[in-house]
Amino acid sequence: MRNPFLAGAAVVMTVAVLAACGSSADGNGPEAAGAQRPAASGPSVPGPSATTPTTPAPPPASATGEPAAPGPSAPAATAEGPKTPSDEITPATGTFTKKQKEYLEDRVPKGMDPAAVLQTGQETCDKLRYLVKVDRDTAVGAIATEEIPDAPAAVAGLCPQHQDLVDEAAYAYADGIHTGKSVRPGVYRSASPTTHCSWQIEGAGGKELASGASDTGTSRKITIPKSAVTFTSTGCYAWLAEGAQG
């Protein structure tokens, strides 16, 4: 069981860092594209909701004189719409590294600055790098809940040192209703739950197998049996599989 203060602080830090973190400091920064690293500090924000997480507006310049965070990141490229051919993906000045080019392939929509797409991926790596230092469970939870969107692609292409977080998140449960094959038996712990965390496990015919609630904001542990058909979680943020390799 984690310290209540750490759990609550980690949740606050998760959302704040989504707006505050900037371009990657792992040696892949888009200096050629003129990207700047935003301030790492930000205002306090509410913890994650049981439905769709929200991201606060970028914070102003910090009291230490660090530059204010830039505007919203460029959206991740989707599978829809024409993409810029790989041989045409070049920065306005300088060059992209081989790893950066591989990440950008089939990800830059026609007419979009590839440096903007690259910066979005690098910001994702920065958020994970920062969060894992604060609280690893929260970092995994942020991937599982998609609070940090497109994390698997960014990690695979730009910061593979965080692949263990992505692998663990693949076996986690975000808040919501999980049914059928998505329900996996095992022991799980709640990552950064709110003070309104509740859960319910149902079997065939809607029979309740287990349920519980916590208003302490501290991590709880549950067992999902093989007979479970539906697992519902509210206000618990994410449930991580016990014994996952980190």
PDB file of C-alpha atoms in Angstrom:
ATOM      1  CA  MET A   1       0.000   0.000   0.000  1.00  0.00           C
ATOM      2  CA  ARG A   2       1.437   3.326  -1.033  1.00  0.00           C
ATOM      3  CA  ASN A   3       1.633   6.430   1.067  1.00  0.00           C
ATOM      4  CA  PRO A   4      -1.674   8.402   0.682  1.00  0.00           C
ATOM      5  CA  PHE A   5       0.163  11.649   0.191  1.00  0.00           C
ATOM      6  CA  LEU A   6       2.274  10.153  -2.611  1.00  0.00           C
ATOM      7  CA  ALA A   7      -0.752   8.676  -4.342  1.00  0.00           C
ATOM      8  CA  GLY A   8      -2.673  11.944  -4.265  1.00  0.00           C
ATOM      9  CA  ALA A   9       0.339  13.998  -5.281  1.00  0.00           C
ATOM     10  CA  ALA A  10       1.116  11.595  -8.117  1.00  0.00           C
ATOM     11  CA  VAL A  11      -2.357  11.999  -9.600  1.00  0.00           C
ATOM     12  CA  VAL A  12      -2.094  15.770  -9.462  1.00  0.00           C
ATOM     13  CA  MET A  13       1.367  15.587 -10.982  1.00  0.00           C
ATOM     14  CA  THR A  14       0.138  13.339 -13.810  1.00  0.00           C
ATOM     15  CA  VAL A  15      -2.271  15.874 -15.262  1.00  0.00           C
ATOM     16  CA  ALA A  16      -0.106  18.894 -14.512  1.00  0.00           C
ATOM     17  CA  VAL A  17       2.868  17.403 -16.286  1.00  0.00           C
ATOM     18  CA  LEU A  18       0.814  16.702 -19.415  1.00  0.00           C
ATOM     19  CA  ALA A  19       0.598  20.447 -19.948  1.00  0.00           C
ATOM     20  CA  ALA A  20       3.987  21.315 -18.531  1.00  0.00           C
ATOM     21  CA  CYS A  21       6.472  18.887 -20.072  1.00  0.00           C
ATOM     22  CA  GLY A  22       8.190  19.920 -23.280  1.00  0.00           C
ATOM     23  CA  SER A  23      10.413  18.416 -25.948  1.00  0.00           C
ATOM     24  CA  SER A  24      12.612  15.413 -25.209  1.00  0.00           C
ATOM     25  CA  ALA A  25      15.771  15.704 -23.183  1.00  0.00           C
ATOM     26  CA  ASP A  26      16.889  12.176 -24.078  1.00  0.00           C
ATOM     27  CA  GLY A  27      19.079  13.275 -26.954  1.00  0.00           C
ATOM     28  CA  ASN A  28      16.290  13.453 -29.544  1.00  0.00           C
ATOM     29  CA  GLY A  29      15.144  17.051 -29.181  1.00  0.00           C
ATOM     30  CA  PRO A  30      13.970  18.801 -32.338  1.00  0.00           C
ATOM     31  CA  GLU A  31      16.507  21.634 -32.074  1.00  0.00           C
ATOM     32  CA  ALA A  32      16.620  21.740 -35.845  1.00  0.00           C
ATOM     33  CA  ALA A  33      12.958  22.654 -35.881  1.00  0.00           C
ATOM     34  CA  GLY A  34      13.374  25.386 -33.292  1.00  0.00           C
ATOM     35  CA  ALA A  35      11.338  23.617 -30.559  1.00  0.00           C
ATOM     36  CA  GLN A  36      11.782  24.854 -27.007  1.00  0.00           C
ATOM     37  CA  ARG A  37      11.379  22.993 -23.727  1.00  0.00           C
ATOM     38  CA  PRO A  38       8.481  24.407 -21.665  1.00  0.00           C
ATOM     39  CA  ALA A  39       8.601  24.906 -17.926  1.00  0.00           C
ATOM     40  CA  ALA A  40       8.209  21.769 -15.792  1.00  0.00           C
ATOM     41  CA  SER A  41       6.033  23.479 -13.193  1.00  0.00           C
ATOM     42  CA  GLY A  42       2.314  24.026 -13.379  1.00  0.00           C
ATOM     43  CA  PRO A  43      -0.809  24.820 -11.344  1.00  0.00           C
ATOM     44  CA  SER A  44      -2.625  22.263  -9.234  1.00  0.00           C
ATOM     45  CA  VAL A  45      -5.452  20.514 -11.042  1.00  0.00           C
ATOM     46  CA  PRO A  46      -8.188  18.002 -10.112  1.00  0.00           C
ATOM     47  CA  GLY A  47      -7.412  14.301 -10.123  1.00  0.00           C
ATOM     48  CA  PRO A  48      -8.485  12.074 -13.017  1.00  0.00           C
ATOM     49  CA  SER A  49     -12.199  11.525 -13.473  1.00  0.00           C
ATOM     50  CA  ALA A  50     -13.918   8.187 -13.911  1.00  0.00           C
ATOM     51  CA  THR A  51     -14.651   8.932 -17.545  1.00  0.00           C
ATOM     52  CA  THR A  52     -12.547  11.066 -19.839  1.00  0.00           C
ATOM     53  CA  PRO A  53      -9.387  12.659 -18.371  1.00  0.00           C
ATOM     54  CA  THR A  54      -8.987  16.355 -18.958  1.00  0.00           C
ATOM     55  CA  THR A  55      -5.844  18.339 -19.582  1.00  0.00           C
ATOM     56  CA  PRO A  56      -5.458  21.869 -18.167  1.00  0.00           C
ATOM     57  CA  ALA A  57      -4.383  24.871 -20.193  1.00  0.00           C
ATOM     58  CA  PRO A  58      -0.625  25.491 -20.462  1.00  0.00           C
ATOM     59  CA  PRO A  59       0.769  27.262 -17.359  1.00  0.00           C
ATOM     60  CA  PRO A  60       2.263  30.760 -17.442  1.00  0.00           C
ATOM     61  CA  ALA A  61       5.980  31.434 -17.131  1.00  0.00           C
ATOM     62  CA  SER A  62       7.372  30.193 -13.826  1.00  0.00           C
ATOM     63  CA  ALA A  63       8.678  32.473 -11.088  1.00  0.00           C
ATOM     64  CA  THR A  64      12.169  31.235 -11.862  1.00  0.00           C
ATOM     65  CA  GLY A  65      12.090  32.925 -15.238  1.00  0.00           C
ATOM     66  CA  GLU A  66      11.647  29.739 -17.290  1.00  0.00           C
ATOM     67  CA  PRO A  67       9.765  30.273 -20.562  1.00  0.00           C
ATOM     68  CA  ALA A  68       6.037  29.685 -20.610  1.00  0.00           C
ATOM     69  CA  ALA A  69       4.808  26.413 -22.073  1.00  0.00           C
ATOM     70  CA  PRO A  70       4.002  26.597 -25.794  1.00  0.00           C
ATOM     71  CA  GLY A  71       0.512  26.198 -27.169  1.00  0.00           C
ATOM     72  CA  PRO A  72      -1.235  22.835 -27.721  1.00  0.00           C
ATOM     73  CA  SER A  73       0.883  20.153 -29.333  1.00  0.00           C
ATOM     74  CA  ALA A  74       0.237  19.104 -32.888  1.00  0.00           C
ATOM     75  CA  PRO A  75      -2.238  16.204 -33.016  1.00  0.00           C
ATOM     76  CA  ALA A  76      -0.839  12.760 -33.601  1.00  0.00           C
ATOM     77  CA  ALA A  77      -1.062  11.664 -37.216  1.00  0.00           C
ATOM     78  CA  THR A  78      -3.944   9.300 -37.891  1.00  0.00           C
ATOM     79  CA  ALA A  79      -4.389   6.554 -40.446  1.00  0.00           C
ATOM     80  CA  GLU A  80      -6.777   8.773 -42.397  1.00  0.00           C
ATOM     81  CA  GLY A  81      -5.811  11.248 -45.073  1.00  0.00           C
ATOM     82  CA  PRO A  82      -2.742  11.408 -47.320  1.00  0.00           C
ATOM     83  CA  LYS A  83       0.673  11.374 -45.702  1.00  0.00           C
ATOM     84  CA  THR A  84       3.889  13.062 -46.715  1.00  0.00           C
ATOM     85  CA  PRO A  85       6.193  10.561 -48.510  1.00  0.00           C
ATOM     86  CA  SER A  86       9.150   9.560 -46.362  1.00  0.00           C
ATOM     87  CA  ASP A  87      11.662  11.001 -48.829  1.00  0.00           C
ATOM     88  CA  GLU A  88       9.965  14.397 -48.518  1.00  0.00           C
ATOM     89  CA  ILE A  89      10.030  14.537 -44.711  1.00  0.00           C
ATOM     90  CA  THR A  90      12.663  17.145 -43.996  1.00  0.00           C
ATOM     91  CA  PRO A  91      12.944  19.905 -41.374  1.00  0.00           C
ATOM     92  CA  ALA A  92      13.031  23.576 -42.349  1.00  0.00           C
ATOM     93  CA  THR A  93      16.644  23.661 -41.210  1.00  0.00           C
ATOM     94  CA  GLY A  94      19.105  20.980 -40.216  1.00  0.00           C
ATOM     95  CA  THR A  95      18.375  17.263 -40.469  1.00  0.00           C
ATOM     96  CA  PHE A  96      16.431  14.534 -38.684  1.00  0.00           C
ATOM     97  CA  THR A  97      18.235  11.591 -37.136  1.00  0.00           C
ATOM     98  CA  LYS A  98      17.606   8.092 -38.465  1.00  0.00           C
ATOM     99  CA  LYS A  99      15.433   7.249 -35.457  1.00  0.00           C
ATOM    100  CA  GLN A 100      13.392  10.426 -35.907  1.00  0.00           C
ATOM    101  CA  LYS A 101      12.834   9.684 -39.591  1.00  0.00           C
ATOM    102  CA  GLU A 102      11.634   6.174 -38.754  1.00  0.00           C
ATOM    103  CA  TYR A 103       9.143   7.583 -36.242  1.00  0.00           C
ATOM    104  CA  LEU A 104       7.833  10.171 -38.725  1.00  0.00           C
ATOM    105  CA  GLU A 105       7.328   7.715 -41.578  1.00  0.00           C
ATOM    106  CA  ASP A 106       3.597   7.471 -42.409  1.00  0.00           C
ATOM    107  CA  ARG A 107       2.802   9.876 -39.564  1.00  0.00           C
ATOM    108  CA  VAL A 108       3.058  13.314 -41.180  1.00  0.00           C
ATOM    109  CA  PRO A 109      -0.189  14.508 -42.817  1.00  0.00           C
ATOM    110  CA  LYS A 110       0.184  16.361 -46.083  1.00  0.00           C
ATOM    111  CA  GLY A 111       0.842  20.026 -45.442  1.00  0.00           C
ATOM    112  CA  MET A 112       1.901  19.597 -41.785  1.00  0.00           C
ATOM    113  CA  ASP A 113       5.331  20.536 -40.504  1.00  0.00           C
ATOM    114  CA  PRO A 114       7.074  17.235 -39.659  1.00  0.00           C
ATOM    115  CA  ALA A 115       8.873  18.973 -36.802  1.00  0.00           C
ATOM    116  CA  ALA A 116       5.494  19.559 -35.117  1.00  0.00           C
ATOM    117  CA  VAL A 117       4.629  15.856 -35.320  1.00  0.00           C
ATOM    118  CA  LEU A 118       8.066  14.951 -34.006  1.00  0.00           C
ATOM    119  CA  GLN A 119       7.751  17.377 -31.124  1.00  0.00           C
ATOM    120  CA  THR A 120       4.452  15.788 -30.094  1.00  0.00           C
ATOM    121  CA  GLY A 121       6.122  12.383 -29.829  1.00  0.00           C
ATOM    122  CA  GLN A 122       9.085  13.786 -27.971  1.00  0.00           C
ATOM    123  CA  GLU A 123       6.814  15.569 -25.512  1.00  0.00           C
ATOM    124  CA  THR A 124       5.179  12.215 -24.813  1.00  0.00           C
ATOM    125  CA  CYS A 125       8.587  10.740 -24.001  1.00  0.00           C
ATOM    126  CA  ASP A 126       9.338  13.685 -21.721  1.00  0.00           C
ATOM    127  CA  LYS A 127       6.083  13.231 -19.825  1.00  0.00           C
ATOM    128  CA  LEU A 128       6.833   9.571 -19.230  1.00  0.00           C
ATOM    129  CA  ARG A 129      10.413  10.280 -18.213  1.00  0.00           C
ATOM    130  CA  TYR A 130       9.231  12.855 -15.690  1.00  0.00           C
ATOM    131  CA  LEU A 131       6.343  10.793 -14.323  1.00  0.00           C
ATOM    132  CA  VAL A 132       8.328   7.618 -13.829  1.00  0.00           C
ATOM    133  CA  LYS A 133      10.706   9.552 -11.568  1.00  0.00           C
ATOM    134  CA  VAL A 134       7.782  10.817  -9.478  1.00  0.00           C
ATOM    135  CA  ASP A 135       5.709   7.625  -9.293  1.00  0.00           C
ATOM    136  CA  ARG A 136       6.051   4.673 -11.648  1.00  0.00           C
ATOM    137  CA  ASP A 137       2.497   3.399 -11.103  1.00  0.00           C
ATOM    138  CA  THR A 138       1.115   6.756 -12.186  1.00  0.00           C
ATOM    139  CA  ALA A 139       3.225   6.672 -15.343  1.00  0.00           C
ATOM    140  CA  VAL A 140       1.844   3.239 -16.241  1.00  0.00           C
ATOM    141  CA  GLY A 141      -1.671   4.394 -15.374  1.00  0.00           C
ATOM    142  CA  ALA A 142      -1.334   7.428 -17.642  1.00  0.00           C
ATOM    143  CA  ILE A 143      -0.613   5.102 -20.563  1.00  0.00           C
ATOM    144  CA  ALA A 144      -3.391   2.652 -19.662  1.00  0.00           C
ATOM    145  CA  THR A 145      -5.976   5.438 -19.399  1.00  0.00           C
ATOM    146  CA  GLU A 146      -4.642   7.107 -22.576  1.00  0.00           C
ATOM    147  CA  GLU A 147      -4.155  10.263 -20.555  1.00  0.00           C
ATOM    148  CA  ILE A 148      -0.885  10.385 -22.440  1.00  0.00           C
ATOM    149  CA  PRO A 149      -2.132   9.608 -25.962  1.00  0.00           C
ATOM    150  CA  ASP A 150      -0.134   7.750 -28.591  1.00  0.00           C
ATOM    151  CA  ALA A 151       2.391   6.632 -25.974  1.00  0.00           C
ATOM    152  CA  PRO A 152       3.099   3.168 -27.474  1.00  0.00           C
ATOM    153  CA  ALA A 153       4.110   4.639 -30.843  1.00  0.00           C
ATOM    154  CA  ALA A 154       6.221   7.389 -29.295  1.00  0.00           C
ATOM    155  CA  VAL A 155       7.983   4.935 -27.001  1.00  0.00           C
ATOM    156  CA  ALA A 156       8.666   2.448 -29.786  1.00  0.00           C
ATOM    157  CA  GLY A 157      10.117   5.123 -32.062  1.00  0.00           C
ATOM    158  CA  LEU A 158      11.710   7.698 -29.781  1.00  0.00           C
ATOM    159  CA  CYS A 159      12.245   6.454 -26.220  1.00  0.00           C
ATOM    160  CA  PRO A 160      12.409   2.632 -26.155  1.00  0.00           C
ATOM    161  CA  GLN A 161      13.814   2.767 -22.618  1.00  0.00           C
ATOM    162  CA  HIS A 162      10.195   3.190 -21.486  1.00  0.00           C
ATOM    163  CA  GLN A 163       8.905   0.079 -23.275  1.00  0.00           C
ATOM    164  CA  ASP A 164       8.456  -1.661 -19.913  1.00  0.00           C
ATOM    165  CA  LEU A 165       5.818   0.944 -18.994  1.00  0.00           C
ATOM    166  CA  VAL A 166       3.898   0.291 -22.202  1.00  0.00           C
ATOM    167  CA  ASP A 167       4.106  -3.471 -21.718  1.00  0.00           C
ATOM    168  CA  GLU A 168       2.743  -3.221 -18.180  1.00  0.00           C
ATOM    169  CA  ALA A 169      -0.020  -0.826 -19.235  1.00  0.00           C
ATOM    170  CA  ALA A 170      -1.242  -3.384 -21.757  1.00  0.00           C
ATOM    171  CA  TYR A 171      -2.387  -5.562 -18.826  1.00  0.00           C
ATOM    172  CA  ALA A 172      -3.898  -2.749 -16.805  1.00  0.00           C
ATOM    173  CA  TYR A 173      -7.512  -1.636 -16.428  1.00  0.00           C
ATOM    174  CA  ALA A 174      -8.544   1.988 -16.758  1.00  0.00           C
ATOM    175  CA  ASP A 175     -11.725   3.227 -15.069  1.00  0.00           C
ATOM    176  CA  GLY A 176     -14.811   2.030 -16.920  1.00  0.00           C
ATOM    177  CA  ILE A 177     -16.722  -1.153 -17.689  1.00  0.00           C
ATOM    178  CA  HIS A 178     -14.717  -4.133 -18.919  1.00  0.00           C
ATOM    179  CA  THR A 179     -16.472  -7.214 -20.232  1.00  0.00           C
ATOM    180  CA  GLY A 180     -15.829 -10.447 -22.082  1.00  0.00           C
ATOM    181  CA  LYS A 181     -12.291 -11.228 -23.160  1.00  0.00           C
ATOM    182  CA  SER A 182     -11.013  -7.935 -21.783  1.00  0.00           C
ATOM    183  CA  VAL A 183     -11.558  -9.311 -18.266  1.00  0.00           C
ATOM    184  CA  ARG A 184      -8.402 -11.109 -17.196  1.00  0.00           C
ATOM    185  CA  PRO A 185      -8.171 -13.016 -13.899  1.00  0.00           C
ATOM    186  CA  GLY A 186      -5.430 -12.051 -11.483  1.00  0.00           C
ATOM    187  CA  VAL A 187      -4.454  -9.757  -8.639  1.00  0.00           C
ATOM    188  CA  TYR A 188      -4.498  -6.015  -9.298  1.00  0.00           C
ATOM    189  CA  ARG A 189      -3.609  -2.876  -7.349  1.00  0.00           C
ATOM    190  CA  SER A 190      -5.141   0.534  -7.872  1.00  0.00           C
ATOM    191  CA  ALA A 191      -2.782   3.221  -9.131  1.00  0.00           C
ATOM    192  CA  SER A 192      -3.343   6.733  -7.732  1.00  0.00           C
ATOM    193  CA  PRO A 193      -7.044   6.286  -6.862  1.00  0.00           C
ATOM    194  CA  THR A 194      -9.229   9.235  -5.945  1.00  0.00           C
ATOM    195  CA  THR A 195     -11.155   9.454  -2.675  1.00  0.00           C
ATOM    196  CA  HIS A 196     -14.228   8.156  -4.535  1.00  0.00           C
ATOM    197  CA  CYS A 197     -12.827   4.845  -5.763  1.00  0.00           C
ATOM    198  CA  SER A 198     -15.275   1.943  -6.153  1.00  0.00           C
ATOM    199  CA  TRP A 199     -15.331  -1.335  -8.050  1.00  0.00           C
ATOM    200  CA  GLN A 200     -17.572  -4.281  -8.789  1.00  0.00           C
ATOM    201  CA  ILE A 201     -16.901  -7.733 -10.219  1.00  0.00           C
ATOM    202  CA  GLU A 202     -19.764  -9.718 -11.739  1.00  0.00           C
ATOM    203  CA  GLY A 203     -20.034 -13.253 -13.003  1.00  0.00           C
ATOM    204  CA  ALA A 204     -22.479 -14.976 -15.333  1.00  0.00           C
ATOM    205  CA  GLY A 205     -26.009 -13.615 -15.225  1.00  0.00           C
ATOM    206  CA  GLY A 206     -24.865 -10.408 -13.521  1.00  0.00           C
ATOM    207  CA  LYS A 207     -24.171 -12.186 -10.216  1.00  0.00           C
ATOM    208  CA  GLU A 208     -22.015 -10.002  -7.994  1.00  0.00           C
ATOM    209  CA  LEU A 209     -18.777 -11.757  -7.092  1.00  0.00           C
ATOM    210  CA  ALA A 210     -17.056  -8.897  -5.279  1.00  0.00           C
ATOM    211  CA  SER A 211     -17.309  -5.156  -4.780  1.00  0.00           C
ATOM    212  CA  GLY A 212     -15.769  -2.469  -2.676  1.00  0.00           C
ATOM    213  CA  ALA A 213     -15.080   1.218  -2.217  1.00  0.00           C
ATOM    214  CA  SER A 214     -12.383   3.418  -0.731  1.00  0.00           C
ATOM    215  CA  ASP A 215     -12.493   7.036   0.329  1.00  0.00           C
ATOM    216  CA  THR A 216      -8.892   7.193   1.521  1.00  0.00           C
ATOM    217  CA  GLY A 217      -7.131   7.751  -1.792  1.00  0.00           C
ATOM    218  CA  THR A 218      -4.700   4.955  -0.964  1.00  0.00           C
ATOM    219  CA  SER A 219      -3.946   1.983  -3.175  1.00  0.00           C
ATOM    220  CA  ARG A 220      -6.165  -1.069  -2.810  1.00  0.00           C
ATOM    221  CA  LYS A 221      -5.689  -4.640  -3.984  1.00  0.00           C
ATOM    222  CA  ILE A 222      -8.341  -6.868  -5.565  1.00  0.00           C
ATOM    223  CA  THR A 223      -8.531 -10.342  -7.081  1.00  0.00           C
ATOM    224  CA  ILE A 224     -10.458 -10.909 -10.296  1.00  0.00           C
ATOM    225  CA  PRO A 225     -11.475 -14.599 -10.429  1.00  0.00           C
ATOM    226  CA  LYS A 226     -11.641 -16.752 -13.543  1.00  0.00           C
ATOM    227  CA  SER A 227     -15.428 -16.733 -13.316  1.00  0.00           C
ATOM    228  CA  ALA A 228     -15.582 -12.940 -13.718  1.00  0.00           C
ATOM    229  CA  VAL A 229     -17.517 -11.662 -16.723  1.00  0.00           C
ATOM    230  CA  THR A 230     -17.659  -7.936 -16.003  1.00  0.00           C
ATOM    231  CA  PHE A 231     -15.341  -5.641 -14.076  1.00  0.00           C
ATOM    232  CA  THR A 232     -16.412  -2.053 -13.366  1.00  0.00           C
ATOM    233  CA  SER A 233     -14.178   0.615 -11.865  1.00  0.00           C
ATOM    234  CA  THR A 234     -15.012   4.211 -10.969  1.00  0.00           C
ATOM    235  CA  GLY A 235     -12.648   6.833  -9.550  1.00  0.00           C
ATOM    236  CA  CYS A 236      -9.791   4.355  -9.147  1.00  0.00           C
ATOM    237  CA  TYR A 237      -7.870   5.724 -12.147  1.00  0.00           C
ATOM    238  CA  ALA A 238      -6.199   2.467 -13.169  1.00  0.00           C
ATOM    239  CA  TRP A 239      -5.598  -1.056 -11.885  1.00  0.00           C
ATOM    240  CA  LEU A 240      -2.154  -2.544 -12.483  1.00  0.00           C
ATOM    241  CA  ALA A 241      -1.413  -6.243 -12.552  1.00  0.00           C
ATOM    242  CA  GLU A 242       0.561  -7.428  -9.533  1.00  0.00           C
ATOM    243  CA  GLY A 243       3.874  -9.016 -10.352  1.00  0.00           C
ATOM    244  CA  ALA A 244       4.249  -7.216 -13.695  1.00  0.00           C
ATOM    245  CA  GLN A 245       7.857  -6.870 -14.734  1.00  0.00           C
ATOM    246  CA  GLY A 246       9.223  -3.343 -14.360  1.00  0.00           C
TER     247      GLY A 246
END
